[in-house]
mmCIF file of C-alpha atoms in Angstrom:
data_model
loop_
_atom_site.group_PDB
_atom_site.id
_atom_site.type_symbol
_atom_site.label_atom_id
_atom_site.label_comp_id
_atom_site.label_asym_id
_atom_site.label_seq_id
_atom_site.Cartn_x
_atom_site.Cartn_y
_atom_site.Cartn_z
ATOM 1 C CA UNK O 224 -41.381 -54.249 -47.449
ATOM 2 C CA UNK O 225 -39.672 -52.218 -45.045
ATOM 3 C CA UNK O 226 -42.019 -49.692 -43.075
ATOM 4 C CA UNK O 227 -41.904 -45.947 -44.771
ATOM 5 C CA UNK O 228 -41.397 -43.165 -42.350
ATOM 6 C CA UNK O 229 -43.281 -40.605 -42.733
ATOM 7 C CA UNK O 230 -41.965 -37.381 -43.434
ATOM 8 C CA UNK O 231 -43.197 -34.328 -41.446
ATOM 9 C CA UNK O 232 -42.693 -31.123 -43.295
ATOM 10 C CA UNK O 233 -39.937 -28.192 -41.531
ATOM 11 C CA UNK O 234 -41.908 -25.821 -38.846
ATOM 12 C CA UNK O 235 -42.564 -22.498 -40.261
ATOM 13 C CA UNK O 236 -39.995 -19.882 -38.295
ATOM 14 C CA UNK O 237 -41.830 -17.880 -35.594
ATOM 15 C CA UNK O 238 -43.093 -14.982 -38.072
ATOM 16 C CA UNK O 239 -42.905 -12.738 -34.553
ATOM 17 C CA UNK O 240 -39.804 -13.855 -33.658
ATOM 18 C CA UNK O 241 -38.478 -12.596 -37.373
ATOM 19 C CA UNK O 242 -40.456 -9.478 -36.766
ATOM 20 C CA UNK O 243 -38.603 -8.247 -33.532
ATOM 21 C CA UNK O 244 -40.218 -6.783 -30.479
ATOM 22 C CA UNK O 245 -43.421 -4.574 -31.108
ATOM 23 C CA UNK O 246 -42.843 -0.778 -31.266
ATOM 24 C CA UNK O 247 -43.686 0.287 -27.707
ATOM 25 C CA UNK O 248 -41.019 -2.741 -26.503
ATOM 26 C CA UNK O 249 -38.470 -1.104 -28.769
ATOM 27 C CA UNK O 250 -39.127 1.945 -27.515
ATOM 28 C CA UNK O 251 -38.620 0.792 -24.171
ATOM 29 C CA UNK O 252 -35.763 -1.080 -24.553
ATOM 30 C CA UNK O 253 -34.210 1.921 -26.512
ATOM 31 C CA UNK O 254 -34.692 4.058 -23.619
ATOM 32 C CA UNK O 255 -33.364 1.908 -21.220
ATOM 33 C CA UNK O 256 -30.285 1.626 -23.259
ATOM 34 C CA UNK O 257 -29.509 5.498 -23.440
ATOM 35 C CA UNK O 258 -30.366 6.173 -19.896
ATOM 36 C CA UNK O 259 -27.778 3.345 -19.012
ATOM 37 C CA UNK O 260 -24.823 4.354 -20.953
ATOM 38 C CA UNK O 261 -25.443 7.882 -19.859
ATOM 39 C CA UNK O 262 -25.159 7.151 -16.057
ATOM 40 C CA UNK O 263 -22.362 4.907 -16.681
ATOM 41 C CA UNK O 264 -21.080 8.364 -18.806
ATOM 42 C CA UNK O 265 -21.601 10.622 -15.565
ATOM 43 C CA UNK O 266 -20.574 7.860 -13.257
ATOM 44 C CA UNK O 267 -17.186 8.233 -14.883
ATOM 45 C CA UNK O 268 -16.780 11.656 -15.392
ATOM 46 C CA UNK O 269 -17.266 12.156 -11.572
ATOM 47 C CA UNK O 270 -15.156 9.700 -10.881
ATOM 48 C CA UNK O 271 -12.091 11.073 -12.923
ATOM 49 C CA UNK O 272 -12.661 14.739 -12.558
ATOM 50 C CA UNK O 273 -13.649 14.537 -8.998
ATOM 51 C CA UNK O 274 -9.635 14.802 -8.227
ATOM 52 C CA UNK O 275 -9.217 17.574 -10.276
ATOM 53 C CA UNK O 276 -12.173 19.348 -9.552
ATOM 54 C CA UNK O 277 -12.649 19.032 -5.652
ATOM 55 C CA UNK O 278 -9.505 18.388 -4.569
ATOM 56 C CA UNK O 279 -7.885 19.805 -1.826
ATOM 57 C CA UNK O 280 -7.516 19.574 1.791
ATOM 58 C CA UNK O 281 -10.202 17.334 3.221
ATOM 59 C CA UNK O 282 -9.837 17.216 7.274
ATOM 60 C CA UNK O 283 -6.414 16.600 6.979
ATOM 61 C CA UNK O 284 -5.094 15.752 10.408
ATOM 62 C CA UNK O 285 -2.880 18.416 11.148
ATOM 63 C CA UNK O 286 -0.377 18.639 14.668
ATOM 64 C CA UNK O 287 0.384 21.987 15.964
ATOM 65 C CA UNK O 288 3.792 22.566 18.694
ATOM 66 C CA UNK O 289 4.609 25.574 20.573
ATOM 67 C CA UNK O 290 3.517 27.884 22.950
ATOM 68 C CA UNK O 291 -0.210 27.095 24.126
ATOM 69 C CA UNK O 292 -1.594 30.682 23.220
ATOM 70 C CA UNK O 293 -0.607 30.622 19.657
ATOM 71 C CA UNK O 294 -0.845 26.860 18.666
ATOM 72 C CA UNK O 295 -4.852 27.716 19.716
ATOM 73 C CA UNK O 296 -5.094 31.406 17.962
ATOM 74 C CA UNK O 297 -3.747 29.360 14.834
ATOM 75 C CA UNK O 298 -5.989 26.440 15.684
ATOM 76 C CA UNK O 299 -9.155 28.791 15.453
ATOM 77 C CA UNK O 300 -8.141 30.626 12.354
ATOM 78 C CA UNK O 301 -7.666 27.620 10.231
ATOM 79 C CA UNK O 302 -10.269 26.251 8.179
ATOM 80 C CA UNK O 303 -12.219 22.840 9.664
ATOM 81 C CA UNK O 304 -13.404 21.593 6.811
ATOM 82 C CA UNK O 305 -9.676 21.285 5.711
ATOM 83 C CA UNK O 306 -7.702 20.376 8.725
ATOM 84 C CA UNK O 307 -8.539 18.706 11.817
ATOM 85 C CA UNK O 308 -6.113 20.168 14.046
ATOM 86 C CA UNK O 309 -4.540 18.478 17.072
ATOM 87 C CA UNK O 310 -2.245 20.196 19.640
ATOM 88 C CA UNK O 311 1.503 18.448 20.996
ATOM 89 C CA UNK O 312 3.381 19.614 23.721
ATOM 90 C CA UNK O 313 6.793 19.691 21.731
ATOM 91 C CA UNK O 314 7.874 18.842 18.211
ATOM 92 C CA UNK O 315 9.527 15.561 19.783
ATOM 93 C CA UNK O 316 5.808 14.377 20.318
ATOM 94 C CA UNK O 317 4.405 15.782 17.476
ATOM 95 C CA UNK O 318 6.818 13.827 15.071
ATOM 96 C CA UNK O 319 5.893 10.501 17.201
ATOM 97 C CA UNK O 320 2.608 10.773 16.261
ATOM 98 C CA UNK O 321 3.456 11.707 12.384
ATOM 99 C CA UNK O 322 5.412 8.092 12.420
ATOM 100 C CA UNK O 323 1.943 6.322 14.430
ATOM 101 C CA UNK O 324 0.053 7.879 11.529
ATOM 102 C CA UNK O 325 -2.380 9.891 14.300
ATOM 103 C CA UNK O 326 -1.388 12.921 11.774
ATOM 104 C CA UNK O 327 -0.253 13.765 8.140
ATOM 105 C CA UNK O 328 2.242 16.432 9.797
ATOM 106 C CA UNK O 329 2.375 19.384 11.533
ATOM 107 C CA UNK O 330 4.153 22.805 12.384
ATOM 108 C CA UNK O 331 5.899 23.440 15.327
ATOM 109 C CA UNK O 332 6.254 27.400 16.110
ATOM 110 C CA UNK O 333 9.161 28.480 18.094
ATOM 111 C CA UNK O 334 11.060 31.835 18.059
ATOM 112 C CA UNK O 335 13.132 31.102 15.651
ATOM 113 C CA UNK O 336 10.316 30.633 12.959
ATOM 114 C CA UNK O 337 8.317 27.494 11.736
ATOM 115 C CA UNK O 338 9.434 24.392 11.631
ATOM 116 C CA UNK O 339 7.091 22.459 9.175
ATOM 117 C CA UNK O 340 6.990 18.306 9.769
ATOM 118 C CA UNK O 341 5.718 16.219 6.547
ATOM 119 C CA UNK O 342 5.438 12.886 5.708
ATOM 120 C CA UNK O 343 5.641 12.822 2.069
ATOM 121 C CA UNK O 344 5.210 8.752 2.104
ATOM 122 C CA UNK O 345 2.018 9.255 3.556
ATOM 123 C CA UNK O 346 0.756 11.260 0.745
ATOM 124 C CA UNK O 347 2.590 13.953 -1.454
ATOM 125 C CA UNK O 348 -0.244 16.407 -1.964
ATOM 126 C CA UNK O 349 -1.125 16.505 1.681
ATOM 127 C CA UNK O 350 2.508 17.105 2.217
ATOM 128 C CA UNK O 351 2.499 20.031 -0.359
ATOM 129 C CA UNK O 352 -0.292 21.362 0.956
ATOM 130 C CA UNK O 353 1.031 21.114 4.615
ATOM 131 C CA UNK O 354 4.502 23.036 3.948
ATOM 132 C CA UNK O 355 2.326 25.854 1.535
ATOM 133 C CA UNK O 356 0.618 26.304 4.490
ATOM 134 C CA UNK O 357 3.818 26.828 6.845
ATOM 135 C CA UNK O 358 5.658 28.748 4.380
ATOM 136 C CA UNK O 359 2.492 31.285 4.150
ATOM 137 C CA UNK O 360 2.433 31.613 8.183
ATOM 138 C CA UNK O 361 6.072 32.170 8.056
ATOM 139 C CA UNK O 362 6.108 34.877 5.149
ATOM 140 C CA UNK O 363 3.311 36.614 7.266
ATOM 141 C CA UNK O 364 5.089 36.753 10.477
ATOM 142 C CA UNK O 365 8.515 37.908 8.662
ATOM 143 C CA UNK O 366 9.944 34.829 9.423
ATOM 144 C CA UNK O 367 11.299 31.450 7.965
ATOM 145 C CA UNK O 368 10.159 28.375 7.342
ATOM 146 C CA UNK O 369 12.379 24.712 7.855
ATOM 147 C CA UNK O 370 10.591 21.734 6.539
ATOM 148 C CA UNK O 371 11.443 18.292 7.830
ATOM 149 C CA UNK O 372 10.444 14.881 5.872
ATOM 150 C CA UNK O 373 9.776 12.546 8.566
ATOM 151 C CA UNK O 374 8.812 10.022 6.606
ATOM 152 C CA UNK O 375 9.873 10.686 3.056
ATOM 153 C CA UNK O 376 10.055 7.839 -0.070
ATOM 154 C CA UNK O 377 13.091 6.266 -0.458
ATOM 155 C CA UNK O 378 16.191 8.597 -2.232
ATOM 156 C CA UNK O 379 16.002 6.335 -5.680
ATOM 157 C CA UNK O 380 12.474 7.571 -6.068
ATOM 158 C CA UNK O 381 12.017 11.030 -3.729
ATOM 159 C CA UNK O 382 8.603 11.722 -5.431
ATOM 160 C CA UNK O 383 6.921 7.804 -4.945
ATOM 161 C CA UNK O 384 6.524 8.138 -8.751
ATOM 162 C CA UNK O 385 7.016 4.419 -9.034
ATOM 163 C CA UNK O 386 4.438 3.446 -6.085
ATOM 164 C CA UNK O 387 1.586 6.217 -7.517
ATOM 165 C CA UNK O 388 1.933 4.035 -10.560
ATOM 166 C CA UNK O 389 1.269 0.799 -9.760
ATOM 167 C CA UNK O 390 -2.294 1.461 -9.314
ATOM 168 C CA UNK O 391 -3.275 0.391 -12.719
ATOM 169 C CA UNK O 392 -1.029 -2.171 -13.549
ATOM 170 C CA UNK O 393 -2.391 -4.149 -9.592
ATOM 171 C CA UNK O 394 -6.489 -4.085 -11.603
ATOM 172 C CA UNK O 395 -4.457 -5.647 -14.813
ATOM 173 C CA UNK O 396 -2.773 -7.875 -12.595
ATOM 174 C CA UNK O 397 -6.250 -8.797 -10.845
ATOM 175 C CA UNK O 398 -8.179 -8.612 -14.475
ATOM 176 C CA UNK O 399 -6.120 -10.613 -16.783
ATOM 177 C CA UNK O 400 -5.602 -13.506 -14.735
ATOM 178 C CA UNK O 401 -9.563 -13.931 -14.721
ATOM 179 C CA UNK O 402 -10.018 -13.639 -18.515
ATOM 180 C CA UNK O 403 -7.139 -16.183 -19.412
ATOM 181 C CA UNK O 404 -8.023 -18.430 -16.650
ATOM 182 C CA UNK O 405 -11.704 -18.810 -17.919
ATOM 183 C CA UNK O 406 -10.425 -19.163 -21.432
ATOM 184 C CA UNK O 407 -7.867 -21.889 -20.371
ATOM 185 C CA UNK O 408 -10.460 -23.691 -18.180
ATOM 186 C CA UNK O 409 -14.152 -23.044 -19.167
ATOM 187 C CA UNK O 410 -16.876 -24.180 -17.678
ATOM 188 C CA UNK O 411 -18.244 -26.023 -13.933
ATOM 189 C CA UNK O 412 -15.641 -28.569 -13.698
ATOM 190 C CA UNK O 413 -12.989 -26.335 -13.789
ATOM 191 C CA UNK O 414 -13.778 -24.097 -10.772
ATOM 192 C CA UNK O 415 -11.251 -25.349 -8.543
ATOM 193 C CA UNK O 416 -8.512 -25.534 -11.367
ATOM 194 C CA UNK O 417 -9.668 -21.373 -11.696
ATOM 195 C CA UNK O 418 -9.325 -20.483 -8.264
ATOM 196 C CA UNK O 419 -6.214 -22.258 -7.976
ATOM 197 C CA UNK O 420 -4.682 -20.655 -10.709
ATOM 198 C CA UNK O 421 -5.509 -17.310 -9.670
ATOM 199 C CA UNK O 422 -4.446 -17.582 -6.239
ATOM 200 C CA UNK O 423 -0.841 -18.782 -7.699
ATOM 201 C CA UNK O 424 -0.502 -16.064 -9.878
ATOM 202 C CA UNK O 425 -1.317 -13.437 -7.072
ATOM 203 C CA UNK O 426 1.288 -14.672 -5.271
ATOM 204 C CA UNK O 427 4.377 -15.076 -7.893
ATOM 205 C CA UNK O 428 3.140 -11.614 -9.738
ATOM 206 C CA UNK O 429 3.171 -10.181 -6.010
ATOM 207 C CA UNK O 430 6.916 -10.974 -5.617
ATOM 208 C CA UNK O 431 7.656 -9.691 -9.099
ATOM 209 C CA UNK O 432 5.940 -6.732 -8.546
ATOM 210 C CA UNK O 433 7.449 -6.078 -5.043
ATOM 211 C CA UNK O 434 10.926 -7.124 -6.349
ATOM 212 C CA UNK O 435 11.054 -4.648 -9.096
ATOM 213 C CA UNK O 436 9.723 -1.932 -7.312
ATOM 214 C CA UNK O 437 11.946 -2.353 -4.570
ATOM 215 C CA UNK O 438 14.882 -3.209 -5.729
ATOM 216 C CA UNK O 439 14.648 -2.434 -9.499
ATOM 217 C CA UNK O 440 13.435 0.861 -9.386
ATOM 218 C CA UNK O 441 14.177 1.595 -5.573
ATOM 219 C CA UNK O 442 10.406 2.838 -5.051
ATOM 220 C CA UNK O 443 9.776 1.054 -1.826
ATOM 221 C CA UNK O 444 11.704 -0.125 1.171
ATOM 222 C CA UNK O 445 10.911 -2.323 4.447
ATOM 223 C CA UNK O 446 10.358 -6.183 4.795
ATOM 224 C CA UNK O 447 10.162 -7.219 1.108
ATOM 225 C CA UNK O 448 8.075 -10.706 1.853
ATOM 226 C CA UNK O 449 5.413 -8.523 3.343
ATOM 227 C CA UNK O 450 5.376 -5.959 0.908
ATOM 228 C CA UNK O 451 4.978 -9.148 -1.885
ATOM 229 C CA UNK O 452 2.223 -10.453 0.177
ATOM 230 C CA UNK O 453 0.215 -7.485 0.679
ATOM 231 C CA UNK O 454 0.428 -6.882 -3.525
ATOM 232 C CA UNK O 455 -0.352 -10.705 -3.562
ATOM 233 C CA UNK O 456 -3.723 -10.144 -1.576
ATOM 234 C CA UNK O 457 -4.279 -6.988 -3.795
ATOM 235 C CA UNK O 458 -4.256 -8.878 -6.547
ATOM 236 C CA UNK O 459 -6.452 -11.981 -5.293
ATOM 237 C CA UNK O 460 -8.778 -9.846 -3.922
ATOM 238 C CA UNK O 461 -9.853 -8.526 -7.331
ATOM 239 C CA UNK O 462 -9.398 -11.995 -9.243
ATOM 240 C CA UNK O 463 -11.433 -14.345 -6.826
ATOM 241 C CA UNK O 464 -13.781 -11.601 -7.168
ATOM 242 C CA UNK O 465 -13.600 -11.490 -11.020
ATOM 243 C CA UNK O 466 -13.909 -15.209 -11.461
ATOM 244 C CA UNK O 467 -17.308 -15.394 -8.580
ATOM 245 C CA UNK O 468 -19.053 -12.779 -10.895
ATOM 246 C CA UNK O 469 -18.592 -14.727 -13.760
ATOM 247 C CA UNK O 470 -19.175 -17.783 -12.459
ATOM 248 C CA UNK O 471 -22.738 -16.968 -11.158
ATOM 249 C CA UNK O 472 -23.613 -13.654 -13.904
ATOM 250 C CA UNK O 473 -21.293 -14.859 -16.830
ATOM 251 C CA UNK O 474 -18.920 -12.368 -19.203
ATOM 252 C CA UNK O 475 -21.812 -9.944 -18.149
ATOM 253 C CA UNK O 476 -20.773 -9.766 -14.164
ATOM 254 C CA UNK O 477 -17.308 -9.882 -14.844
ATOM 255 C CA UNK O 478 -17.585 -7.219 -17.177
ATOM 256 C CA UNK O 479 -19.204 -5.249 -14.727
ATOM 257 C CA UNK O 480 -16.940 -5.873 -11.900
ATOM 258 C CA UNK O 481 -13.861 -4.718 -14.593
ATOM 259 C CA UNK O 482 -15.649 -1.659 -15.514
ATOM 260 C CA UNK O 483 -16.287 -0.873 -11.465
ATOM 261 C CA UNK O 484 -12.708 -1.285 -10.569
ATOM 262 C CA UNK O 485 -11.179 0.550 -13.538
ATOM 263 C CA UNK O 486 -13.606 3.589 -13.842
ATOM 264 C CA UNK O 487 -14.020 4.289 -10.296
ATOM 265 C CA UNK O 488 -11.584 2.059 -8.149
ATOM 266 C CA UNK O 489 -8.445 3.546 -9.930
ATOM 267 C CA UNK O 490 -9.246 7.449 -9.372
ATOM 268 C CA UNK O 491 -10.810 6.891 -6.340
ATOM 269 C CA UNK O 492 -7.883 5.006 -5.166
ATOM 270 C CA UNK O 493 -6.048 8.189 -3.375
ATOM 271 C CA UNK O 494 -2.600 6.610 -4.216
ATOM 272 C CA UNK O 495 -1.041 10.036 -4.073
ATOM 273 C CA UNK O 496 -3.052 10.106 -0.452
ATOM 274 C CA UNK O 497 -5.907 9.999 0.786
ATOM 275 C CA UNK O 498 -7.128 13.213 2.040
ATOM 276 C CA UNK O 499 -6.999 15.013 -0.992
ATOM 277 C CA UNK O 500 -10.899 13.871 -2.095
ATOM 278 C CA UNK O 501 -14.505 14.723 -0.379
ATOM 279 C CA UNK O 502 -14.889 12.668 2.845
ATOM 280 C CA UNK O 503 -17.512 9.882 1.544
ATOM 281 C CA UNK O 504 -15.481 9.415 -2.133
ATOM 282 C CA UNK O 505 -11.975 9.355 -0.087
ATOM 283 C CA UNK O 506 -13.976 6.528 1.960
ATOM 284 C CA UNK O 507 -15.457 4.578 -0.756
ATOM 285 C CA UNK O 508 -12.142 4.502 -2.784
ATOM 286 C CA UNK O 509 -10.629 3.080 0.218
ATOM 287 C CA UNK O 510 -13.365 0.640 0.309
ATOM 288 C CA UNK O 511 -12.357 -0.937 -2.941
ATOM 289 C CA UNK O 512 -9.573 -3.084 -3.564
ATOM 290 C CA UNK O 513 -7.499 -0.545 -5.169
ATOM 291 C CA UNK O 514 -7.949 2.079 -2.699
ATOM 292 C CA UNK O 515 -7.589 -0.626 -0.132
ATOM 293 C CA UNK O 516 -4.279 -2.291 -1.727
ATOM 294 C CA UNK O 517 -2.345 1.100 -2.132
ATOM 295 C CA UNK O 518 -3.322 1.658 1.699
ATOM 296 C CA UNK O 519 -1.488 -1.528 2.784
ATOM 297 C CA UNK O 520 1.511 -1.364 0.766
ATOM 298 C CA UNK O 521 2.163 2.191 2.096
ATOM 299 C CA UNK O 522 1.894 0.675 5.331
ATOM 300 C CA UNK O 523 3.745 -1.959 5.303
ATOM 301 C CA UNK O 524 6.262 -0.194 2.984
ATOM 302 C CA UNK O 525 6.793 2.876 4.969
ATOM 303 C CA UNK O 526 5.288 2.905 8.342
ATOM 304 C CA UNK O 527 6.866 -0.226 9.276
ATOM 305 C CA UNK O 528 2.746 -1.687 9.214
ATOM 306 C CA UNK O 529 1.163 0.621 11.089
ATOM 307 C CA UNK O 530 -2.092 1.153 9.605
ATOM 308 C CA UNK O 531 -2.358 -2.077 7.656
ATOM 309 C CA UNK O 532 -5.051 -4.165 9.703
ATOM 310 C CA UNK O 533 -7.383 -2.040 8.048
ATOM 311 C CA UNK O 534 -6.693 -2.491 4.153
ATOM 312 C CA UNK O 535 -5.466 -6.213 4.640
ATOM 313 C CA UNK O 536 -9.342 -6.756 6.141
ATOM 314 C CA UNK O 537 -10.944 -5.321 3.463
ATOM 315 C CA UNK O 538 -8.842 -7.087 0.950
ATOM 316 C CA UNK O 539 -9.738 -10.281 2.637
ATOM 317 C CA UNK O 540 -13.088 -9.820 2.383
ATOM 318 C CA UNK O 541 -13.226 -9.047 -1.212
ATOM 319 C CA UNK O 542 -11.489 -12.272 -1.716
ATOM 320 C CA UNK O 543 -13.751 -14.194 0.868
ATOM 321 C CA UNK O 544 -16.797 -12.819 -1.200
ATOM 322 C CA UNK O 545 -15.581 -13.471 -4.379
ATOM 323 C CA UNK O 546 -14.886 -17.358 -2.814
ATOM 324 C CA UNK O 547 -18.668 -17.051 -2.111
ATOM 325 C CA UNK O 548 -19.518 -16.385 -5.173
ATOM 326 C CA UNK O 549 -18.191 -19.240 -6.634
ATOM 327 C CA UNK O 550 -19.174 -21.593 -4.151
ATOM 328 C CA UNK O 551 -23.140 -20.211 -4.753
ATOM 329 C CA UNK O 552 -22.640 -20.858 -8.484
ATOM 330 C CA UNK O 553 -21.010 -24.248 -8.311
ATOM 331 C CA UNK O 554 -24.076 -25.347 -5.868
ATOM 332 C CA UNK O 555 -26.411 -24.088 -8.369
ATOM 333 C CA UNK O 556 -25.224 -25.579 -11.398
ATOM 334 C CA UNK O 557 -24.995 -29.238 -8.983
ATOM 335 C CA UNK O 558 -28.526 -28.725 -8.071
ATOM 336 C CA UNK O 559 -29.792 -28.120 -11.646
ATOM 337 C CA UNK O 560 -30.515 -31.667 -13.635
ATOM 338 C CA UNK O 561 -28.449 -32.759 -16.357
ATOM 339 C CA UNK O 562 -29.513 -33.222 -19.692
ATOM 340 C CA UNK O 563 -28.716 -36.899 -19.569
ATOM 341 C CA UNK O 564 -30.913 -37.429 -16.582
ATOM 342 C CA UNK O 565 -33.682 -35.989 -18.364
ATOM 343 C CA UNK O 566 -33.391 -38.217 -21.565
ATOM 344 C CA UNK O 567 -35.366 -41.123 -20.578
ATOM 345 C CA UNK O 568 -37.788 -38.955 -19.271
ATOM 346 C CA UNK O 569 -38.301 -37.268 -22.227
ATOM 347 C CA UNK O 570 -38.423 -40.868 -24.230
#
């Protein structure tokens, strides 16, 4: 007769598992929860009112032109928390170093009135805020005011409506990428296929982007192939990113890293300039990659790349780290034994 196998009856289910954590647990857990969600709460409502709120002026660098006596009366009597002041010899000099970026603009005072020197590509609220200020010295001295865009946007698109927006749609274009690529190619073995794809996407949605900004909507203007790179590297540096946080935290770090860039990154970003927020939030905006990618596209767009070593290094480090991350979780998952190796074992 064949052998009978015995029959061992079902485990009984873990009665504490079925009974959840104990009360004091709960309660912990419960606190932790609302005390999370409410920072992340604050956390954004600084981040999106902060513009509204505190904006204004923040040591704008401002050139002064004219006669010695009065560029330094005018000097003293404007506020330094607001305008760091720097004196020219002429307005010839003082619109050289509007173009090198050393300034935001300037006034040059002559007898004939003001003459008030902007850069409106450089930021339009600092240029506002520049020619209010002109116009006011000019009304008070009974005199008259001449503003002069050094570097303005391009006439399709006088107001840089078209390059404020593309803040949001460069953390899609860094987000999206991530999630589908993850979805298309799950799992350890298809790190490389990931990366790949996301660095190929960064740079044909770069040249989209650049080509119907430029020459769709006429927002921009310089070397297009530069412009497309630097929204190519804007791009990568928040996907490579995406994809390390995932691959070493899971949906959990990429989450994170989404919520970071959209809820802070974006206002923080200063793409309508970057003196118009508190010193350290101006800086840490910049620090980000959509801050960082608005920087080098204005650049490169409309100071011929002066000013762009700055944002393309910080870009490239985002993507370096996010590299790292990946490489740390693919050598952790190596290191860790598979499930086939253990099977004899267990036998």
């Amino acid at each position: 007769m064949p052998p009978k196998h015995e029959t061992r009856p079902a485990p009984a289910p873990n009665a504490g598992a079925l009974a959840g954590p104990s009360p004091a647990t709960a309660v912990r857990m419960l606190l932790g929860v609302i005390i999370g969600l409410t920072a992340v709460v604050v956390v954004m409502l600084c981040a999106f009112a902060l513009p509204s709120v505190k904006g204004g002026p923040n040591h704008v660098p401002l050139g002064l032109a004219g006669p010695q006596p009065a560029t330094q009366a005018l000097q003293k009597g404007l506020d330094a928390d607001a305008w760091d002041v720097k004196l020219y010899p002429d307005p010839q000099a003082l619109q050289a170093a509007i173009k090198q970026r050393d300034i935001s603009g300037g006034l040059a005072l002559g007898a004939g009135g003001i003459t008030v020197y902007t850069a409106s590509a450089g930021g339009q609220q600092a240029s506002a805020a520049i020619t209010a200020l002109g116009s006011g010295m000019a009304a008070r001295q009974q005199s008259k005011a001449t503003v002069s865009d050094v570097v303005p946007f391009p006439a399709d698109d006088p107001r840089g409506a078209g390059f404020t927006a593309s803040g949001l749609p460069l953390i899609f274009g860094g987000i999206m990428p991530a999630i589908v690529l993850l979805r298309l190619f799950p799992g350890h073995a298809n790190l490389r296929r990931r990366l790949t794809g996301a660095i190929l996407f960064a740079l044909v949605a770069g040249a989209s982007v650049a080509a119907v900004l430029q020459y769709g909507f006429g927002s921009l203007h310089g070397d297009y192939w530069l412009t497309a790179l630097g929204l190519s590297l804007g791009m990568a540096a928040l996907s490579i990113p995406f994809l390390g946080l995932e691959s070493l935290l899971g949906f959990a770090g990429l989450g994170a890293g989404a919520a970071v860039m959209m809820l802070i990154g974006n206002p923080l970003s200063g793409m309508a300039g970057p003196h118009w927020l508190p010193t350290g939030w101006a800086t840490l905006g910049q620090l980000l990659p959509p801050g960082a990618s608005g920087s080098l596209v204005r650049a490169i767009s409309f100071f011929d790349g002066t000013g762009a070593g700055a944002p393309a290094l910080t870009l490239g480090l985002w993507a370096l780290a996010g590299l790292l991350l990946s490489l740390i979780a693919d050598r952790r998952t190596t290191r860790r034994p598979h499930p086939e190796a253990l099977a004899p074992a267990a036998a």
